[in-house]
mmCIF file of C-alpha atoms in Angstrom:
data_model
loop_
_atom_site.group_PDB
_atom_site.id
_atom_site.type_symbol
_atom_site.label_atom_id
_atom_site.label_comp_id
_atom_site.label_asym_id
_atom_site.label_seq_id
_atom_site.Cartn_x
_atom_site.Cartn_y
_atom_site.Cartn_z
ATOM 1 C CA UNK Q 1 -79.793 56.791 28.187
ATOM 2 C CA UNK Q 2 -77.129 57.742 25.663
ATOM 3 C CA UNK Q 3 -75.794 55.472 22.945
ATOM 4 C CA UNK Q 4 -72.349 55.687 24.555
ATOM 5 C CA UNK Q 5 -73.544 54.277 27.893
ATOM 6 C CA UNK Q 6 -75.652 51.630 26.124
ATOM 7 C CA UNK Q 7 -72.648 50.470 24.077
ATOM 8 C CA UNK Q 8 -70.404 50.279 27.110
ATOM 9 C CA UNK Q 9 -73.087 48.564 29.180
ATOM 10 C CA UNK Q 10 -73.740 45.986 26.449
ATOM 11 C CA UNK Q 11 -70.016 45.217 26.172
ATOM 12 C CA UNK Q 12 -69.645 44.762 29.931
ATOM 13 C CA UNK Q 13 -72.903 42.815 30.270
ATOM 14 C CA UNK Q 14 -71.821 40.425 27.493
ATOM 15 C CA UNK Q 15 -68.495 39.917 29.210
ATOM 16 C CA UNK Q 16 -70.308 39.345 32.526
ATOM 17 C CA UNK Q 17 -72.394 36.656 30.842
ATOM 18 C CA UNK Q 18 -69.238 35.053 29.438
ATOM 19 C CA UNK Q 19 -67.679 35.148 32.901
ATOM 20 C CA UNK Q 20 -70.722 33.538 34.499
ATOM 21 C CA UNK Q 21 -70.803 30.751 31.905
ATOM 22 C CA UNK Q 22 -67.056 30.329 32.280
ATOM 23 C CA UNK Q 23 -67.257 30.091 36.082
ATOM 24 C CA UNK Q 24 -70.012 27.487 35.919
ATOM 25 C CA UNK Q 25 -68.903 25.417 32.934
ATOM 26 C CA UNK Q 26 -65.162 25.401 33.490
ATOM 27 C CA UNK Q 27 -65.213 24.112 37.066
ATOM 28 C CA UNK Q 28 -63.298 20.838 37.185
ATOM 29 C CA UNK Q 29 -62.795 20.822 33.402
ATOM 30 C CA UNK Q 30 -59.894 18.557 32.462
ATOM 31 C CA UNK Q 31 -56.771 20.404 31.230
ATOM 32 C CA UNK Q 32 -56.939 18.669 27.833
ATOM 33 C CA UNK Q 33 -60.319 20.275 27.094
ATOM 34 C CA UNK Q 34 -59.424 23.683 28.436
ATOM 35 C CA UNK Q 35 -57.902 25.576 25.474
ATOM 36 C CA UNK Q 36 -60.423 24.420 22.883
ATOM 37 C CA UNK Q 37 -63.417 24.978 25.194
ATOM 38 C CA UNK Q 38 -62.198 28.421 26.166
ATOM 39 C CA UNK Q 39 -61.792 29.446 22.531
ATOM 40 C CA UNK Q 40 -65.228 28.046 21.629
ATOM 41 C CA UNK Q 41 -66.805 29.870 24.571
ATOM 42 C CA UNK Q 42 -65.162 33.201 23.639
ATOM 43 C CA UNK Q 43 -66.182 32.902 19.966
ATOM 44 C CA UNK Q 44 -69.748 31.803 20.824
ATOM 45 C CA UNK Q 45 -70.195 34.731 23.191
ATOM 46 C CA UNK Q 46 -69.129 37.190 20.478
ATOM 47 C CA UNK Q 47 -72.652 36.998 19.071
ATOM 48 C CA UNK Q 48 -74.238 38.270 22.294
ATOM 49 C CA UNK Q 49 -73.481 42.019 21.962
ATOM 50 C CA UNK Q 50 -74.743 41.971 18.359
ATOM 51 C CA UNK Q 51 -77.929 40.165 19.443
ATOM 52 C CA UNK Q 52 -78.501 42.557 22.351
ATOM 53 C CA UNK Q 53 -77.948 45.599 20.167
ATOM 54 C CA UNK Q 54 -80.399 44.140 17.627
ATOM 55 C CA UNK Q 55 -83.025 43.782 20.363
ATOM 56 C CA UNK Q 56 -82.352 47.316 21.642
ATOM 57 C CA UNK Q 57 -82.678 48.616 18.079
ATOM 58 C CA UNK Q 58 -86.042 46.879 17.584
ATOM 59 C CA UNK Q 59 -87.351 48.340 20.859
ATOM 60 C CA UNK Q 60 -85.782 51.734 20.025
ATOM 61 C CA UNK Q 61 -84.176 52.034 23.443
ATOM 62 C CA UNK Q 62 -82.258 55.066 22.151
ATOM 63 C CA UNK Q 63 -83.380 57.316 19.347
ATOM 64 C CA UNK Q 64 -80.522 57.064 16.852
ATOM 65 C CA UNK Q 65 -79.853 56.413 13.172
ATOM 66 C CA UNK Q 66 -79.120 52.906 11.886
ATOM 67 C CA UNK Q 67 -75.433 53.728 11.317
ATOM 68 C CA UNK Q 68 -75.135 54.661 14.999
ATOM 69 C CA UNK Q 69 -76.613 51.279 15.991
ATOM 70 C CA UNK Q 70 -74.207 49.436 13.678
ATOM 71 C CA UNK Q 71 -71.248 51.335 15.145
ATOM 72 C CA UNK Q 72 -72.540 50.734 18.682
ATOM 73 C CA UNK Q 73 -72.875 46.983 18.065
ATOM 74 C CA UNK Q 74 -69.337 46.832 16.634
ATOM 75 C CA UNK Q 75 -67.894 48.795 19.551
ATOM 76 C CA UNK Q 76 -69.747 46.673 22.133
ATOM 77 C CA UNK Q 77 -68.254 43.641 20.401
ATOM 78 C CA UNK Q 78 -64.782 45.202 20.602
ATOM 79 C CA UNK Q 79 -65.206 45.960 24.331
ATOM 80 C CA UNK Q 80 -66.409 42.441 25.050
ATOM 81 C CA UNK Q 81 -63.574 40.949 22.985
ATOM 82 C CA UNK Q 82 -60.960 43.031 24.759
ATOM 83 C CA UNK Q 83 -62.402 42.188 28.195
ATOM 84 C CA UNK Q 84 -62.348 38.471 27.332
ATOM 85 C CA UNK Q 85 -58.788 38.750 26.017
ATOM 86 C CA UNK Q 86 -57.599 40.558 29.145
ATOM 87 C CA UNK Q 87 -59.420 38.113 31.439
ATOM 88 C CA UNK Q 88 -58.071 35.018 29.682
ATOM 89 C CA UNK Q 89 -54.495 36.269 29.345
ATOM 90 C CA UNK Q 90 -54.102 38.308 32.531
ATOM 91 C CA UNK Q 91 -56.336 36.537 35.065
ATOM 92 C CA UNK Q 92 -57.326 33.007 34.121
ATOM 93 C CA UNK Q 93 -54.184 32.184 32.106
ATOM 94 C CA UNK Q 94 -51.686 32.996 34.870
ATOM 95 C CA UNK Q 95 -53.799 31.137 37.458
ATOM 96 C CA UNK Q 96 -54.008 28.067 35.269
ATOM 97 C CA UNK Q 97 -50.536 27.985 33.718
ATOM 98 C CA UNK Q 98 -48.103 30.207 35.593
ATOM 99 C CA UNK Q 99 -45.060 28.429 37.032
ATOM 100 C CA UNK Q 100 -44.526 31.320 39.460
ATOM 101 C CA UNK Q 101 -48.069 31.115 40.833
ATOM 102 C CA UNK Q 102 -47.721 27.363 41.349
ATOM 103 C CA UNK Q 103 -44.433 27.885 43.211
ATOM 104 C CA UNK Q 104 -46.076 30.494 45.456
ATOM 105 C CA UNK Q 105 -48.853 28.019 46.288
ATOM 106 C CA UNK Q 106 -46.442 25.173 46.994
ATOM 107 C CA UNK Q 107 -44.395 27.391 49.324
ATOM 108 C CA UNK Q 108 -47.566 28.758 50.959
ATOM 109 C CA UNK Q 109 -48.683 25.225 51.866
ATOM 110 C CA UNK Q 110 -45.703 24.860 54.195
ATOM 111 C CA UNK Q 111 -46.475 28.068 56.070
ATOM 112 C CA UNK Q 112 -43.806 29.751 58.183
ATOM 113 C CA UNK Q 113 -41.479 26.720 58.385
ATOM 114 C CA UNK Q 114 -40.829 26.978 54.651
ATOM 115 C CA UNK Q 115 -39.833 24.318 52.152
ATOM 116 C CA UNK Q 116 -36.468 23.070 50.941
ATOM 117 C CA UNK Q 117 -35.609 23.111 47.245
ATOM 118 C CA UNK Q 118 -35.480 19.327 47.211
ATOM 119 C CA UNK Q 119 -39.004 18.996 48.621
ATOM 120 C CA UNK Q 120 -40.277 21.689 46.302
ATOM 121 C CA UNK Q 121 -38.854 19.925 43.257
ATOM 122 C CA UNK Q 122 -40.311 16.674 44.549
ATOM 123 C CA UNK Q 123 -43.785 18.185 44.297
ATOM 124 C CA UNK Q 124 -43.402 20.363 41.229
ATOM 125 C CA UNK Q 125 -40.763 19.792 38.581
ATOM 126 C CA UNK Q 126 -40.077 19.790 34.839
ATOM 127 C CA UNK Q 127 -41.846 16.444 34.544
ATOM 128 C CA UNK Q 128 -45.072 17.959 35.965
ATOM 129 C CA UNK Q 129 -44.716 21.001 33.704
ATOM 130 C CA UNK Q 130 -44.317 18.833 30.589
ATOM 131 C CA UNK Q 131 -47.151 16.421 31.528
ATOM 132 C CA UNK Q 132 -49.730 19.171 32.070
ATOM 133 C CA UNK Q 133 -48.736 21.074 28.949
ATOM 134 C CA UNK Q 134 -48.669 18.033 26.686
ATOM 135 C CA UNK Q 135 -52.174 17.205 27.937
ATOM 136 C CA UNK Q 136 -53.386 20.739 27.145
ATOM 137 C CA UNK Q 137 -51.663 20.997 23.769
ATOM 138 C CA UNK Q 138 -52.834 17.538 22.667
ATOM 139 C CA UNK Q 139 -56.394 18.385 23.733
ATOM 140 C CA UNK Q 140 -56.394 21.624 21.773
ATOM 141 C CA UNK Q 141 -54.912 19.905 18.712
ATOM 142 C CA UNK Q 142 -51.884 22.210 18.708
ATOM 143 C CA UNK Q 143 -49.710 19.095 18.791
ATOM 144 C CA UNK Q 144 -50.459 15.528 17.747
ATOM 145 C CA UNK Q 145 -48.917 12.305 18.977
ATOM 146 C CA UNK Q 146 -48.190 9.230 16.872
ATOM 147 C CA UNK Q 147 -46.140 6.247 18.075
ATOM 148 C CA UNK Q 148 -44.722 8.226 20.984
ATOM 149 C CA UNK Q 149 -43.545 11.099 18.737
ATOM 150 C CA UNK Q 150 -45.041 14.567 18.954
ATOM 151 C CA UNK Q 151 -45.579 16.845 15.959
ATOM 152 C CA UNK Q 152 -47.128 20.296 15.557
ATOM 153 C CA UNK Q 153 -50.846 19.911 14.785
ATOM 154 C CA UNK Q 154 -51.457 23.202 13.057
ATOM 155 C CA UNK Q 155 -49.092 26.098 12.433
ATOM 156 C CA UNK Q 156 -51.715 28.790 12.879
ATOM 157 C CA UNK Q 157 -52.239 28.464 16.604
ATOM 158 C CA UNK Q 158 -52.242 31.328 19.087
ATOM 159 C CA UNK Q 159 -48.755 30.557 20.384
ATOM 160 C CA UNK Q 160 -47.178 31.066 16.960
ATOM 161 C CA UNK Q 161 -49.232 34.194 16.213
ATOM 162 C CA UNK Q 162 -48.270 35.672 19.589
ATOM 163 C CA UNK Q 163 -44.662 34.692 18.992
ATOM 164 C CA UNK Q 164 -44.596 36.526 15.650
ATOM 165 C CA UNK Q 165 -46.111 39.702 17.178
ATOM 166 C CA UNK Q 166 -43.759 39.539 20.181
ATOM 167 C CA UNK Q 167 -40.845 38.993 17.763
ATOM 168 C CA UNK Q 168 -41.687 42.164 15.810
ATOM 169 C CA UNK Q 169 -42.081 44.121 19.045
ATOM 170 C CA UNK Q 170 -38.753 42.787 20.333
ATOM 171 C CA UNK Q 171 -37.019 43.932 17.143
ATOM 172 C CA UNK Q 172 -38.394 47.460 17.573
ATOM 173 C CA UNK Q 173 -37.470 47.598 21.248
ATOM 174 C CA UNK Q 174 -33.942 46.228 20.828
ATOM 175 C CA UNK Q 175 -32.866 48.164 17.726
ATOM 176 C CA UNK F 1 -66.298 57.310 15.444
ATOM 177 C CA UNK F 2 -63.907 60.253 15.528
ATOM 178 C CA UNK F 3 -63.431 59.698 19.252
ATOM 179 C CA UNK F 4 -62.575 56.020 18.680
ATOM 180 C CA UNK F 5 -60.037 56.987 16.028
ATOM 181 C CA UNK F 6 -58.602 59.603 18.373
ATOM 182 C CA UNK F 7 -58.233 57.076 21.214
ATOM 183 C CA UNK F 8 -56.613 54.512 18.891
ATOM 184 C CA UNK F 9 -54.209 57.147 17.643
ATOM 185 C CA UNK F 10 -53.264 58.049 21.217
ATOM 186 C CA UNK F 11 -52.821 54.382 22.071
ATOM 187 C CA UNK F 12 -50.406 53.991 19.139
ATOM 188 C CA UNK F 13 -48.523 57.073 20.323
ATOM 189 C CA UNK F 14 -48.310 55.671 23.871
ATOM 190 C CA UNK F 15 -46.934 52.366 22.524
ATOM 191 C CA UNK F 16 -44.374 54.230 20.409
ATOM 192 C CA UNK F 17 -43.398 56.343 23.428
ATOM 193 C CA UNK F 18 -42.894 53.169 25.459
ATOM 194 C CA UNK F 19 -40.818 51.525 22.721
ATOM 195 C CA UNK F 20 -38.697 54.656 22.521
ATOM 196 C CA UNK F 21 -38.327 54.656 26.315
ATOM 197 C CA UNK F 22 -37.223 50.989 26.297
ATOM 198 C CA UNK F 23 -34.631 51.759 23.640
ATOM 199 C CA UNK F 24 -33.059 54.672 25.489
ATOM 200 C CA UNK F 25 -33.328 53.539 29.096
ATOM 201 C CA UNK F 26 -30.292 52.074 30.793
ATOM 202 C CA UNK F 27 -32.425 49.944 33.120
ATOM 203 C CA UNK F 28 -32.676 46.258 32.329
ATOM 204 C CA UNK F 29 -35.738 44.059 32.737
ATOM 205 C CA UNK F 30 -39.407 44.711 32.127
ATOM 206 C CA UNK F 31 -40.489 48.333 31.861
ATOM 207 C CA UNK F 32 -44.169 47.612 32.503
ATOM 208 C CA UNK F 33 -44.597 50.326 35.147
ATOM 209 C CA UNK F 34 -43.303 52.903 32.677
ATOM 210 C CA UNK F 35 -45.958 51.852 30.171
ATOM 211 C CA UNK F 36 -48.709 52.065 32.802
ATOM 212 C CA UNK F 37 -47.586 55.601 33.616
ATOM 213 C CA UNK F 38 -47.448 56.529 29.906
ATOM 214 C CA UNK F 39 -50.972 55.092 29.444
ATOM 215 C CA UNK F 40 -52.390 57.231 32.249
ATOM 216 C CA UNK F 41 -50.712 60.347 30.859
ATOM 217 C CA UNK F 42 -52.235 59.684 27.432
ATOM 218 C CA UNK F 43 -55.627 58.902 28.976
ATOM 219 C CA UNK F 44 -55.411 62.394 30.441
ATOM 220 C CA UNK F 45 -54.550 63.720 26.979
ATOM 221 C CA UNK F 46 -57.586 61.840 25.616
ATOM 222 C CA UNK F 47 -59.905 63.367 28.232
ATOM 223 C CA UNK F 48 -58.572 66.843 27.467
ATOM 224 C CA UNK F 49 -58.841 66.176 23.716
ATOM 225 C CA UNK F 50 -62.490 65.101 24.032
ATOM 226 C CA UNK F 51 -63.266 68.273 25.973
ATOM 227 C CA UNK F 52 -61.412 70.392 23.384
ATOM 228 C CA UNK F 53 -63.230 68.701 20.452
ATOM 229 C CA UNK F 54 -66.563 69.377 22.145
ATOM 230 C CA UNK F 55 -65.688 73.001 22.790
ATOM 231 C CA UNK F 56 -64.470 73.519 19.231
ATOM 232 C CA UNK F 57 -67.506 71.698 17.777
ATOM 233 C CA UNK F 58 -65.426 70.249 14.951
ATOM 234 C CA UNK F 59 -67.300 66.923 14.897
ATOM 235 C CA UNK F 60 -70.968 67.379 13.928
ATOM 236 C CA UNK F 61 -73.205 65.008 15.948
ATOM 237 C CA UNK F 62 -75.177 63.952 12.867
ATOM 238 C CA UNK F 63 -72.124 62.634 11.000
ATOM 239 C CA UNK F 64 -70.517 59.195 11.383
ATOM 240 C CA UNK F 65 -67.359 60.813 12.781
ATOM 241 C CA UNK F 66 -69.313 62.801 15.343
ATOM 242 C CA UNK F 67 -71.126 59.836 16.941
ATOM 243 C CA UNK F 68 -70.595 60.492 20.642
ATOM 244 C CA UNK F 69 -68.799 57.318 21.773
ATOM 245 C CA UNK F 70 -66.549 59.206 24.190
ATOM 246 C CA UNK F 71 -66.560 56.842 27.176
ATOM 247 C CA UNK F 72 -66.539 53.751 24.948
ATOM 248 C CA UNK F 73 -63.456 55.013 23.098
ATOM 249 C CA UNK F 74 -61.742 55.781 26.422
ATOM 250 C CA UNK F 75 -62.477 52.274 27.690
ATOM 251 C CA UNK F 76 -61.133 50.736 24.479
ATOM 252 C CA UNK F 77 -57.904 52.694 24.989
ATOM 253 C CA UNK F 78 -57.762 51.569 28.632
ATOM 254 C CA UNK F 79 -58.309 47.899 27.704
ATOM 255 C CA UNK F 80 -55.726 47.968 24.931
ATOM 256 C CA UNK F 81 -53.016 48.738 27.518
ATOM 257 C CA UNK F 82 -53.020 45.237 29.110
ATOM 258 C CA UNK F 83 -53.236 43.700 25.620
ATOM 259 C CA UNK F 84 -50.021 45.480 24.655
ATOM 260 C CA UNK F 85 -48.444 44.505 27.987
ATOM 261 C CA UNK F 86 -49.204 40.819 27.273
ATOM 262 C CA UNK F 87 -47.210 41.024 24.045
ATOM 263 C CA UNK F 88 -44.509 43.127 25.674
ATOM 264 C CA UNK F 89 -44.002 40.554 28.449
ATOM 265 C CA UNK F 90 -43.690 37.867 25.751
ATOM 266 C CA UNK F 91 -40.675 39.708 24.312
ATOM 267 C CA UNK F 92 -38.766 38.895 27.506
ATOM 268 C CA UNK F 93 -40.327 35.693 28.798
ATOM 269 C CA UNK F 94 -40.801 32.256 27.301
ATOM 270 C CA UNK F 95 -43.654 30.164 28.593
ATOM 271 C CA UNK F 96 -43.156 26.384 28.840
ATOM 272 C CA UNK F 97 -45.986 25.785 26.320
ATOM 273 C CA UNK F 98 -44.361 28.150 23.818
ATOM 274 C CA UNK F 99 -40.998 26.505 24.397
ATOM 275 C CA UNK F 100 -42.468 23.044 23.771
ATOM 276 C CA UNK F 101 -44.281 24.143 20.621
ATOM 277 C CA UNK F 102 -41.322 26.034 19.186
ATOM 278 C CA UNK F 103 -38.931 23.164 19.902
ATOM 279 C CA UNK F 104 -41.245 20.641 18.227
ATOM 280 C CA UNK F 105 -41.789 23.035 15.325
ATOM 281 C CA UNK F 106 -38.054 23.587 14.822
ATOM 282 C CA UNK F 107 -37.086 19.922 14.997
ATOM 283 C CA UNK F 108 -40.055 18.419 13.145
ATOM 284 C CA UNK F 109 -41.021 15.767 15.656
ATOM 285 C CA UNK F 110 -39.889 14.875 19.146
ATOM 286 C CA UNK F 111 -40.268 12.163 21.728
ATOM 287 C CA UNK F 112 -41.514 12.930 25.232
ATOM 288 C CA UNK F 113 -37.948 12.574 26.553
ATOM 289 C CA UNK F 114 -36.686 15.174 24.043
ATOM 290 C CA UNK F 115 -39.420 17.576 25.101
ATOM 291 C CA UNK F 116 -38.583 17.029 28.759
ATOM 292 C CA UNK F 117 -34.905 17.679 28.028
ATOM 293 C CA UNK F 118 -35.704 20.956 26.254
ATOM 294 C CA UNK F 119 -37.850 22.108 29.189
ATOM 295 C CA UNK F 120 -35.149 21.095 31.690
ATOM 296 C CA UNK F 121 -32.577 22.990 29.635
ATOM 297 C CA UNK F 122 -34.616 26.203 30.069
ATOM 298 C CA UNK F 123 -34.786 25.576 33.860
ATOM 299 C CA UNK F 124 -38.201 27.210 34.293
ATOM 300 C CA UNK F 125 -38.461 26.459 38.002
ATOM 301 C CA UNK F 126 -35.160 27.919 39.185
ATOM 302 C CA UNK F 127 -35.442 31.048 37.015
ATOM 303 C CA UNK F 128 -38.980 31.695 38.316
ATOM 304 C CA UNK F 129 -37.971 30.942 41.899
ATOM 305 C CA UNK F 130 -35.061 33.377 41.646
ATOM 306 C CA UNK F 131 -37.414 35.995 40.162
ATOM 307 C CA UNK F 132 -39.793 35.506 43.092
ATOM 308 C CA UNK F 133 -36.886 35.977 45.528
ATOM 309 C CA UNK F 134 -35.631 39.047 43.637
ATOM 310 C CA UNK F 135 -39.108 40.611 43.588
ATOM 311 C CA UNK F 136 -39.456 40.106 47.354
ATOM 312 C CA UNK F 137 -42.326 37.611 47.288
ATOM 313 C CA UNK F 138 -40.210 34.710 48.539
ATOM 314 C CA UNK F 139 -37.213 34.625 50.837
ATOM 315 C CA UNK F 140 -34.663 31.895 51.285
ATOM 316 C CA UNK F 141 -33.437 31.333 54.864
ATOM 317 C CA UNK F 142 -31.181 28.407 55.774
ATOM 318 C CA UNK F 143 -31.956 26.669 52.489
ATOM 319 C CA UNK F 144 -35.724 26.886 53.020
ATOM 320 C CA UNK F 145 -38.083 29.016 50.960
ATOM 321 C CA UNK F 146 -40.829 30.973 52.748
ATOM 322 C CA UNK F 147 -43.328 33.572 51.591
ATOM 323 C CA UNK F 148 -42.902 37.203 52.567
ATOM 324 C CA UNK F 149 -45.985 39.263 53.442
ATOM 325 C CA UNK F 150 -46.164 40.252 49.756
ATOM 326 C CA UNK F 151 -46.059 36.593 48.728
ATOM 327 C CA UNK F 152 -48.740 35.727 51.297
ATOM 328 C CA UNK F 153 -51.029 38.324 49.732
ATOM 329 C CA UNK F 154 -50.532 36.667 46.325
ATOM 330 C CA UNK F 155 -51.210 33.247 47.875
ATOM 331 C CA UNK F 156 -54.431 34.606 49.419
ATOM 332 C CA UNK F 157 -55.535 35.945 46.008
ATOM 333 C CA UNK F 158 -54.757 32.548 44.451
ATOM 334 C CA UNK F 159 -56.796 30.782 47.148
ATOM 335 C CA UNK F 160 -59.701 33.114 46.454
ATOM 336 C CA UNK F 161 -59.368 32.425 42.728
ATOM 337 C CA UNK F 162 -59.357 28.695 43.338
ATOM 338 C CA UNK F 163 -62.528 29.053 45.408
ATOM 339 C CA UNK F 164 -64.175 31.180 42.699
ATOM 340 C CA UNK F 165 -63.019 29.210 39.674
ATOM 341 C CA UNK F 166 -63.451 25.840 41.363
ATOM 342 C CA UNK F 167 -60.403 24.497 39.587
ATOM 343 C CA UNK F 168 -57.469 22.485 40.815
ATOM 344 C CA UNK F 169 -54.094 24.080 41.406
ATOM 345 C CA UNK F 170 -52.666 25.303 38.122
ATOM 346 C CA UNK F 171 -49.106 25.336 36.868
#
């Protein structure tokens, strides 16, 4: 087995383990615990590729220098991190939070007879959107509530970081 | 690590090519398909580059730069494409969570009614519903919305995801 295949395999295996834990532990998890638990799970699983590579190094699964093992562990970590990022933002995120996906499901429930706008808004509306999101954001600590007023909990959350990066990208694209 | 550096360099070039394309194109809306195409072209360039480096023997196997992480570097490049697309989509779309956070951040503190008003002002449901109609997933006949065959496929995928994830309907 080459170091390249071992690195890739470790990255994918670690992600597979994350996915398995995620599928078991996140079933029926309340929305308010979702963001924080997801972040904790991703960070906790980051240690797995390093641990696996350490074990492989001890058992000398591949004959390579120490620097190659260090690089392999780092790259396996990068692959696992990227896979987690892509899964959370492109698969789980849209399922859990996308307005479009929810609309598709609401329309699908009515089958071929369809649904009127009034009925659709009766089931899913701005009120629902705000309720679910406030629950999630309060649970993650991104916002805090005191006497019925909401404030930002911490300014270094993912939404703001993503907004800054997207802002820079937008400037470059629209120049 | 030379291969990793090479793949990262090509990824940066593919992002720059996409940005340049977005700036010159007359088409409006998301240019995600263009980026996917650019990514595959540059993945081809990467594969050719790896072959050329091997043939030329410019990276000695014993050195740090010559460590043969060819497939790993290619996969990193491949996985960076959706990461970039996530940020690119954010340049054109505002999620309700982001809207809520930014509104609270801009105004200091807000009541629930203020937050609701800001979300209503953005009209997330109608804009998304119109997008679904425009993309051919939903059709509106006699004031009633129904799924097209494309929309039914998405609904089937969502049902499968609900079965797998074991979670309630999102949104």
